[in-house]
CSV table of C-alpha atoms in Angstrom, one decimal:
chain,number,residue,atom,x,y,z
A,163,UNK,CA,11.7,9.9,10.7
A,164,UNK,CA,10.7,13.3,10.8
A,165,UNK,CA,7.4,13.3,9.4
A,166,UNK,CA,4.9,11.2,11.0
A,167,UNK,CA,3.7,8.3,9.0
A,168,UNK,CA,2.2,5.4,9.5
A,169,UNK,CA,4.8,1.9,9.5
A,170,UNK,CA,6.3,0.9,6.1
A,171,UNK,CA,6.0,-3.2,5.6
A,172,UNK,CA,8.1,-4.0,2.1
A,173,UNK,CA,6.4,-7.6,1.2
A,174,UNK,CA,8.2,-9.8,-1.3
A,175,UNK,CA,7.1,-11.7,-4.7
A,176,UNK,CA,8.2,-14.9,-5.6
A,177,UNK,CA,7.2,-17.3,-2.7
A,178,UNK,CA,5.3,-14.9,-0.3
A,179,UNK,CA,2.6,-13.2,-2.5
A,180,UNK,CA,3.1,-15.8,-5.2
A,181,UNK,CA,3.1,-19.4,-5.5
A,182,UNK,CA,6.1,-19.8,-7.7
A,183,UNK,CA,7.2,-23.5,-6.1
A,184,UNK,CA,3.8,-24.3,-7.1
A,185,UNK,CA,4.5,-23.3,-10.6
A,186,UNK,CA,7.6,-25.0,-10.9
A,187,UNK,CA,5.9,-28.3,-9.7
A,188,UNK,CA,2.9,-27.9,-12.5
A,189,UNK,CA,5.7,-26.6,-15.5
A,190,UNK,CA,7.7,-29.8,-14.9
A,191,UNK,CA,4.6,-32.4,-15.1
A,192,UNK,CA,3.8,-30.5,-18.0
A,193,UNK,CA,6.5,-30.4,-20.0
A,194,UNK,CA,9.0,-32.9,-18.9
A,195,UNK,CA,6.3,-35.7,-17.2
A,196,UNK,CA,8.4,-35.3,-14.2
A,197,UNK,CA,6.9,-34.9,-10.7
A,198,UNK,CA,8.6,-32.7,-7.9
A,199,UNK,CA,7.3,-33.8,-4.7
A,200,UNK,CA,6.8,-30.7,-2.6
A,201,UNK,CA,7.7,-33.0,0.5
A,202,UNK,CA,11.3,-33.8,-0.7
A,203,UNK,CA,12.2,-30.1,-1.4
A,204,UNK,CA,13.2,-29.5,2.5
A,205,UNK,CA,15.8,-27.1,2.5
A,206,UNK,CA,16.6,-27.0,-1.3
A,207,UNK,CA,16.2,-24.7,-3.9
A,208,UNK,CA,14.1,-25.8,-7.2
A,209,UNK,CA,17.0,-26.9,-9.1
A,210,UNK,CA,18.4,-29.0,-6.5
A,211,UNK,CA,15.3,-30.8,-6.1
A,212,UNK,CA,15.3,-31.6,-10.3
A,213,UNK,CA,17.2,-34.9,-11.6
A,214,UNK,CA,20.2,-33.5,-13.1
A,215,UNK,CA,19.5,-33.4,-16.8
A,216,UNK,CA,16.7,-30.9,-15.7
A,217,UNK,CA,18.7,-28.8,-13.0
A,218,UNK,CA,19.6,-26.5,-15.4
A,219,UNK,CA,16.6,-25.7,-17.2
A,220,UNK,CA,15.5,-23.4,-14.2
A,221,UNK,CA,17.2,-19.9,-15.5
A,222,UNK,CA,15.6,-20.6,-19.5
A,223,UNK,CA,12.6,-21.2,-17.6
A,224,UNK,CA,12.5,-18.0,-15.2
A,225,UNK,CA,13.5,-15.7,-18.4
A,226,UNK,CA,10.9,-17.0,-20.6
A,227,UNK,CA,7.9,-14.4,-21.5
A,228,UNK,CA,4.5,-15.1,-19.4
A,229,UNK,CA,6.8,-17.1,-16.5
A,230,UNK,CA,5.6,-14.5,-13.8
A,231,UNK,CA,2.6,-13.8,-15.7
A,232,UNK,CA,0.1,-16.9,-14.5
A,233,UNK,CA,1.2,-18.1,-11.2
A,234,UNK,CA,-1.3,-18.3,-8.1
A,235,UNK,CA,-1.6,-16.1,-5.5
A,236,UNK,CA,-1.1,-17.5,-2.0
A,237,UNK,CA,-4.0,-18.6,-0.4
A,238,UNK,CA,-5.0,-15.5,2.2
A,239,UNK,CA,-2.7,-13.3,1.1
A,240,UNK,CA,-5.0,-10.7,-0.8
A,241,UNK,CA,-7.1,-10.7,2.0
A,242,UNK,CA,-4.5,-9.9,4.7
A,243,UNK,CA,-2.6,-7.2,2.5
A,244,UNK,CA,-5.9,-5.4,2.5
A,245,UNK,CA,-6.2,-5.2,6.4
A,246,UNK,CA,-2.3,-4.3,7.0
A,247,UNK,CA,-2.9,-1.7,4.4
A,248,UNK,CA,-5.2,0.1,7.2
A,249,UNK,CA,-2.8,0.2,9.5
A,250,UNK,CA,0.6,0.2,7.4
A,251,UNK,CA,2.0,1.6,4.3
A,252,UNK,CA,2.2,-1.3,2.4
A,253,UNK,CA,5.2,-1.9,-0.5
A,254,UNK,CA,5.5,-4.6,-2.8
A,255,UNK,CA,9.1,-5.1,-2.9
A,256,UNK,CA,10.2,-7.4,-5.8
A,257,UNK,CA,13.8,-8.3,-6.9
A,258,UNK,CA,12.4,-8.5,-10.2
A,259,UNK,CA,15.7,-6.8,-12.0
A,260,UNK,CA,17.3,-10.1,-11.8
A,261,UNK,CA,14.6,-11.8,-14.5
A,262,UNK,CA,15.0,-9.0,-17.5
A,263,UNK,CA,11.5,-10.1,-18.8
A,264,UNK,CA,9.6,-10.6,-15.7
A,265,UNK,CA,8.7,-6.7,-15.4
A,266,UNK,CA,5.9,-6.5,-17.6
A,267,UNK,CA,4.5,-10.1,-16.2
A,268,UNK,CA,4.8,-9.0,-12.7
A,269,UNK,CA,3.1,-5.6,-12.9
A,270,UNK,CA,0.0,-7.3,-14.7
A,271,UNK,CA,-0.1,-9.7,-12.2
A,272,UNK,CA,-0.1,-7.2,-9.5
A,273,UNK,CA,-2.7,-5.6,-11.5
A,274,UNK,CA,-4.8,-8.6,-11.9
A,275,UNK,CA,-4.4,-9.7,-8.3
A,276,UNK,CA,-3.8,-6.8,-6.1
A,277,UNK,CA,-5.2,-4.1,-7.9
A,278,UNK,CA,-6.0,-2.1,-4.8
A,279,UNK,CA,-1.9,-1.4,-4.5
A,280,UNK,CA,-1.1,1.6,-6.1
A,281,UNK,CA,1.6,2.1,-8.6
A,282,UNK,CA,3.9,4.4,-5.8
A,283,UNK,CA,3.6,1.2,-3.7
A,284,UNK,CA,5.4,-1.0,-6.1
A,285,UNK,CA,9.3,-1.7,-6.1
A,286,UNK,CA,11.0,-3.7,-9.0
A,287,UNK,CA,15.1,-3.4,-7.4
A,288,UNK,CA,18.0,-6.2,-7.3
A,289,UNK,CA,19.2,-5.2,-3.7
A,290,UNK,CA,16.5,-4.3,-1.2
A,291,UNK,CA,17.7,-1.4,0.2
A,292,UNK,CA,14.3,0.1,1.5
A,293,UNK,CA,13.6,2.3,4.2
A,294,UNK,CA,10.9,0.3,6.0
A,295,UNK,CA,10.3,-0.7,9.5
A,296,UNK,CA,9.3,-4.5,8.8
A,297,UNK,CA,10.1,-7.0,5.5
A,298,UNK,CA,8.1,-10.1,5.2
A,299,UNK,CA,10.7,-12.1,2.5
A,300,UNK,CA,11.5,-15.5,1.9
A,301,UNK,CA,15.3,-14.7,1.3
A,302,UNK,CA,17.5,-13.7,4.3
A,303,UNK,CA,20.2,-12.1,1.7
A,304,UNK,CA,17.7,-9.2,1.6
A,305,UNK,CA,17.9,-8.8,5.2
A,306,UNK,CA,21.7,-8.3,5.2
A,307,UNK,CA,21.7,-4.5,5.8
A,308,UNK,CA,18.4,-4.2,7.3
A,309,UNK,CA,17.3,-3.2,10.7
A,310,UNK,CA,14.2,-2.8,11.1
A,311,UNK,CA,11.5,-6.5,12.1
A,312,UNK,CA,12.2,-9.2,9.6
A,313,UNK,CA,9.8,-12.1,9.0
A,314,UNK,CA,11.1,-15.2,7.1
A,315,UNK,CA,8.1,-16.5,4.9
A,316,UNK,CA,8.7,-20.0,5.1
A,317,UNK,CA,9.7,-21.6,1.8
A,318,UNK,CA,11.6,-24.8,1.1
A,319,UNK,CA,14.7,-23.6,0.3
A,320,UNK,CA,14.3,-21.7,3.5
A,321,UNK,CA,13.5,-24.3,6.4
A,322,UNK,CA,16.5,-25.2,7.6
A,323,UNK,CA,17.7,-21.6,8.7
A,324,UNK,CA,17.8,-20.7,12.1
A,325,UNK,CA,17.4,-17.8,14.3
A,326,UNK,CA,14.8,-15.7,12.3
A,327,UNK,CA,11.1,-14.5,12.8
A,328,UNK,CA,8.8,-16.5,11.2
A,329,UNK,CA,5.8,-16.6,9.4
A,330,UNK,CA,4.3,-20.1,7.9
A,331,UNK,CA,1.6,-18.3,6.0
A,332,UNK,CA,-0.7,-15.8,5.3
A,333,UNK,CA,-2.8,-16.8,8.6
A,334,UNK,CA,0.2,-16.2,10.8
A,335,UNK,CA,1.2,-12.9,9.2
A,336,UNK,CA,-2.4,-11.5,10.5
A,337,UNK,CA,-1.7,-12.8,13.9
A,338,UNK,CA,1.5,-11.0,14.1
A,339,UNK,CA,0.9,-7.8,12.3
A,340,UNK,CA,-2.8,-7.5,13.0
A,341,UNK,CA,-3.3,-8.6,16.6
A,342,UNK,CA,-6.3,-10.4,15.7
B,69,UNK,CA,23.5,0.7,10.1
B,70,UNK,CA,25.4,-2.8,12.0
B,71,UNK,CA,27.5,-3.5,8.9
B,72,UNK,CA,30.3,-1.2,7.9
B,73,UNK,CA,29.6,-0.4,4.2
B,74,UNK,CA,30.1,2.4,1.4
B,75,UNK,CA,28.0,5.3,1.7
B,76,UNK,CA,25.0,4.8,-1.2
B,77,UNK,CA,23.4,7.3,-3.6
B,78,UNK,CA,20.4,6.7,-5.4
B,79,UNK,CA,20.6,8.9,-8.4
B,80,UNK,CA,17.2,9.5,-10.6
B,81,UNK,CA,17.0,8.9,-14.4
B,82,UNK,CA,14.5,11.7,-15.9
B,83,UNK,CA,16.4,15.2,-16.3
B,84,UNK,CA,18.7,13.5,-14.1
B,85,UNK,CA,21.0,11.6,-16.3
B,86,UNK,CA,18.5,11.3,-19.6
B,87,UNK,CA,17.7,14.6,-20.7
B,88,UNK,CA,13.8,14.1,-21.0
B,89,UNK,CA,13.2,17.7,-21.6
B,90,UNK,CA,15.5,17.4,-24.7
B,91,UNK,CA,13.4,14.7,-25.9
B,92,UNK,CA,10.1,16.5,-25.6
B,93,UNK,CA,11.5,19.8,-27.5
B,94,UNK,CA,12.5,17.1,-30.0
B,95,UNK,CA,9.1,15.4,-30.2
B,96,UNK,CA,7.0,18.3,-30.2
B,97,UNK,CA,9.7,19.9,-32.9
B,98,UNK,CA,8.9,16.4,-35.4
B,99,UNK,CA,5.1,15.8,-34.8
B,100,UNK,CA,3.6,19.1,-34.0
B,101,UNK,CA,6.4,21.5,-36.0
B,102,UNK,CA,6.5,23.5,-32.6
B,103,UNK,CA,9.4,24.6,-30.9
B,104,UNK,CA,9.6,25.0,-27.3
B,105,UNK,CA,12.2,26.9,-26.1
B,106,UNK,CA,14.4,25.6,-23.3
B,107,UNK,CA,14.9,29.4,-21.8
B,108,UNK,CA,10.6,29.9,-21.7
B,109,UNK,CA,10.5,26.6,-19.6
B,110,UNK,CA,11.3,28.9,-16.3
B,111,UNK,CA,9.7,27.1,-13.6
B,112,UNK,CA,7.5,25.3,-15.8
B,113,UNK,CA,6.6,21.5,-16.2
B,114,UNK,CA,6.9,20.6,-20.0
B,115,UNK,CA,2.8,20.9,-20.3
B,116,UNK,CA,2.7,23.9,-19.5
B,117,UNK,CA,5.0,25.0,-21.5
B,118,UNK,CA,3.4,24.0,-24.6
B,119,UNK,CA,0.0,25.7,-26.0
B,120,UNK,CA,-3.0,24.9,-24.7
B,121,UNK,CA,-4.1,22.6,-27.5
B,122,UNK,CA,-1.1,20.3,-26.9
B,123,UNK,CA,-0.6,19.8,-23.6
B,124,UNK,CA,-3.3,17.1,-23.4
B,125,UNK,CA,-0.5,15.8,-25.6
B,126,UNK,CA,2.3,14.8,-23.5
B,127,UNK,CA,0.8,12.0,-21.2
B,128,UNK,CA,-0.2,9.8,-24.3
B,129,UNK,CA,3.2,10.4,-25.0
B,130,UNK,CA,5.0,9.3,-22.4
B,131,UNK,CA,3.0,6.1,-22.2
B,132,UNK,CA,3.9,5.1,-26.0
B,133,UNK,CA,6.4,2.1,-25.8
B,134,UNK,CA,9.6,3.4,-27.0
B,135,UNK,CA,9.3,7.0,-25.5
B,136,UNK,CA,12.2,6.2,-22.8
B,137,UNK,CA,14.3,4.2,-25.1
B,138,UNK,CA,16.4,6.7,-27.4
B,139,UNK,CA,16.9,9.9,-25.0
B,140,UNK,CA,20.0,11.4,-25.1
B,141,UNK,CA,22.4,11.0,-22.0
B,142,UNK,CA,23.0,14.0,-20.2
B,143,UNK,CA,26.4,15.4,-20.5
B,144,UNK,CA,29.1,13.9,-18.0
B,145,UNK,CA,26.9,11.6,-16.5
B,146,UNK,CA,28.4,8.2,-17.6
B,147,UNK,CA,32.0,9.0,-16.6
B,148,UNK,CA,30.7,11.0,-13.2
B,149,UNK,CA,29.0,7.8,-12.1
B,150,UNK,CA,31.3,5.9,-12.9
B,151,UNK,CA,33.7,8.0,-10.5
B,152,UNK,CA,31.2,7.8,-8.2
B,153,UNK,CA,31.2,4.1,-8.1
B,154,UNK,CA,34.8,3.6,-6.7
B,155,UNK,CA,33.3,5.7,-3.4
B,156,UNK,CA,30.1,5.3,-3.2
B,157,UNK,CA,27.6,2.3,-3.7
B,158,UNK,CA,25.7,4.1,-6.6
B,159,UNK,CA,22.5,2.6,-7.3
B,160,UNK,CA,19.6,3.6,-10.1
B,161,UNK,CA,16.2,5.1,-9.4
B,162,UNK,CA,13.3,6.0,-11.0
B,163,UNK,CA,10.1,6.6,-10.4
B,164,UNK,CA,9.3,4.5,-13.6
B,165,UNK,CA,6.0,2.5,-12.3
B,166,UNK,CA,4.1,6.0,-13.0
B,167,UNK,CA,4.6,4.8,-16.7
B,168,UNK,CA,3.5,1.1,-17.1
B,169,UNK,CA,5.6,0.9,-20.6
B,170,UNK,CA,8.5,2.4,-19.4
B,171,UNK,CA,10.0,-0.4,-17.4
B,172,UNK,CA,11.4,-2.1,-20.3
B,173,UNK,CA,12.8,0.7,-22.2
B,174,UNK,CA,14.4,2.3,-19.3
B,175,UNK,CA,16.3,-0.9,-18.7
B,176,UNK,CA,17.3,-1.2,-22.4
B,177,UNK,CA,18.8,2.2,-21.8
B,178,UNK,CA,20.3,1.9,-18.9
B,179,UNK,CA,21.9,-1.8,-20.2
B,180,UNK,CA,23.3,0.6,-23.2
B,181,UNK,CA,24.4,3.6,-21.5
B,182,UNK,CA,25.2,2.6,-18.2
B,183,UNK,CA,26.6,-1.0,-19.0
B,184,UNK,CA,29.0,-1.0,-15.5
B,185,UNK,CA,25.5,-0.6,-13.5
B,186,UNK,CA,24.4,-4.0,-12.4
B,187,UNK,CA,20.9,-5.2,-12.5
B,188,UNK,CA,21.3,-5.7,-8.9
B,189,UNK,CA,21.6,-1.6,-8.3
B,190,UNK,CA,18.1,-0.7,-10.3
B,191,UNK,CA,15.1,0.1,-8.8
B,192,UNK,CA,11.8,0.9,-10.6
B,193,UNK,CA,9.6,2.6,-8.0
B,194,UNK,CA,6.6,4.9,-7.1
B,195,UNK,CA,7.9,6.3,-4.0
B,196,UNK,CA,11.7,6.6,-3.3
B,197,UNK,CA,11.4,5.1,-0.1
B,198,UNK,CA,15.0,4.1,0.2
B,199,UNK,CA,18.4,3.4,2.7
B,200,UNK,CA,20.7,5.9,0.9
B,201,UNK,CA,22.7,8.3,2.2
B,202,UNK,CA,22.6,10.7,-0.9
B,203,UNK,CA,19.9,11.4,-3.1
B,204,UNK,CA,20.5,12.9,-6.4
B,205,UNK,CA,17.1,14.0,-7.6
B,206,UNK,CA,14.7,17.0,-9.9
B,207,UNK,CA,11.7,15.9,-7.8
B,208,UNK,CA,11.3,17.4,-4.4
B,209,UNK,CA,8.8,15.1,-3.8
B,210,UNK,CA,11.2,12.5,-3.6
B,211,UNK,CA,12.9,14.4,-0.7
B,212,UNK,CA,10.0,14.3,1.6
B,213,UNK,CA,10.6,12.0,3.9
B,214,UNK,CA,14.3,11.2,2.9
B,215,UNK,CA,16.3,12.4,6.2
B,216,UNK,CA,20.0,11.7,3.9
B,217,UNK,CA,21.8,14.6,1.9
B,218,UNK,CA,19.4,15.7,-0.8
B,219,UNK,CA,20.9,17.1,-4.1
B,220,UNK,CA,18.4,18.9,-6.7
B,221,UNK,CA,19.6,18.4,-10.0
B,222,UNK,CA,18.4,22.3,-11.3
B,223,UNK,CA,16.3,21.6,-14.5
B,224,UNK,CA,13.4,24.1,-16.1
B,225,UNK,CA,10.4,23.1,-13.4
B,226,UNK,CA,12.5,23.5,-10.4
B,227,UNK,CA,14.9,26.1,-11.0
B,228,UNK,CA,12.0,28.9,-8.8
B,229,UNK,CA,12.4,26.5,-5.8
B,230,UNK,CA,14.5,28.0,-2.9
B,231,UNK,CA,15.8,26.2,0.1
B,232,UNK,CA,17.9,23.3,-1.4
B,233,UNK,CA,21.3,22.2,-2.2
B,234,UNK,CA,21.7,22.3,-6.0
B,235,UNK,CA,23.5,20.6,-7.8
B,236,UNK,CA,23.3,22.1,-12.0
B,237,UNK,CA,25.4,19.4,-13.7
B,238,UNK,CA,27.4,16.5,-13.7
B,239,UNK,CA,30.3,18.5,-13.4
B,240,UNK,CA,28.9,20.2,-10.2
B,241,UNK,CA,28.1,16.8,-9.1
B,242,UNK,CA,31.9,15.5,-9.3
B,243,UNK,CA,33.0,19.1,-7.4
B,244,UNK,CA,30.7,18.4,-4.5
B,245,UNK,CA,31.1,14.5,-3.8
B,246,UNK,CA,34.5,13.5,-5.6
B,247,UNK,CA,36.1,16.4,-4.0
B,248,UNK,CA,38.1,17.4,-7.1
């Protein structure tokens, strides 16, 4: 670059700031008595981990009104955003195009939860394509064409790739990013 | 970059390919009987282009649901882009977080206007912090630490700024990067 500016760290959504597995798990004892056992999701994505006659309940599910709008924030994660936001330009980067109705949700929950990120910082997109030095993302598809530091939040569906960076939890992004 | 790919463009929505100025004259035309006139707007923004007791006007405005939803599509745009696709991976952007009820009327518009753009090639931002190699832009701001080939898209609150390549329609914009 040929200003200079402090690093750029594009964090994810769904699975990183947010608990979505977690809000699978409660929507299916809710409405369908059925338990996921967070244990048995190793390496699979929520719909894999449903008895069939519920796999495919996911997408109506995810494109409902008020989906993105009530789940809980990852335990440590507001506080840690606020420290790497004093060394780093922090972006929320979410791949929210994909979920037509998740927009609205997904900018009052940011609101609600992590209203000390300003608006410029936020990114609804479908491909990541972000000029940042580091991405801290559950999904290795959005690190395809990106070369800067990329940290794989763990996640179910995500645990039996190899060969990436990773961080387990909030805790561990501190001790990477903050040298603490 | 590692992997061998189409050069991208990120090309802006506001003035850019919805003619927002348009809308405005329209607007204040209806609901105040006043007409602005497109040749006064020399290097103005559209608030200061209006009388002093109606530029207060335009921010409430811009943040009424619906605002973004019925502008007209500037001239050329939908088959230039279109062209541009076959080259170039074309992607959206627009600096729509600004307006917190813009998100879903800008997608509405793009889904009816710009059908052959897919979700995954929209981004709502605050900053343009993005991995393109072309930017088609109004905003200088949006230049600023963009190190790619920056095209200013000449509209009535730009048109005194010196030092940039301009582009001052879509017609201009097939010329310079379809090589017609």
């Amino acid at each position: 670059m040929s200003i200079t500016r402090k690093p750029r760290i594009a964090i994810d959504m769904d699975e990183v700031l947010a608990d979505t597995i977690d809000k699978f798990i409660e929507l299916y004892k809710q409405r369908h008595s059925h338990e996921v056992i967070l244990a048995d999701m190793h390496g699979m994505e929520i719909g894999q981990a449903l008895p069939p006659h519920l796999s495919s309940t996911v997408r109506p599910y995810v494109n409902e009104r008020g989906f993105f709008r009530d789940i809980k924030v990852m335990p440590g994660s507001q506080e840690v955003v606020k420290a790497l936001m004093e060394r780093y330009d922090v972006y929320i980067a979410s791949a929210a195009m994909e979920f037509k109705y998740s927009l609205e949700d997904k900018q009052a929950w940011l609101e609600e939860h992590f209203p000390f990120i300003s608006w410029t910082n936020i990114i609804f997109c479908g491909h990541k394509i972000l000029d940042v030095d580091i991405m801290i993302d559950d999904r290795i598809k959005n690190f395809v064409t990106f070369n800067g530091r990329k940290l794989l939040y763990t996640s179910p569906h995500n645990v039996l790739i190899d060969g990436f960076e990773r961080v387990n939890n909030w805790q561990d992004v501190a001790d990477k990013l903050l040298n603490r």
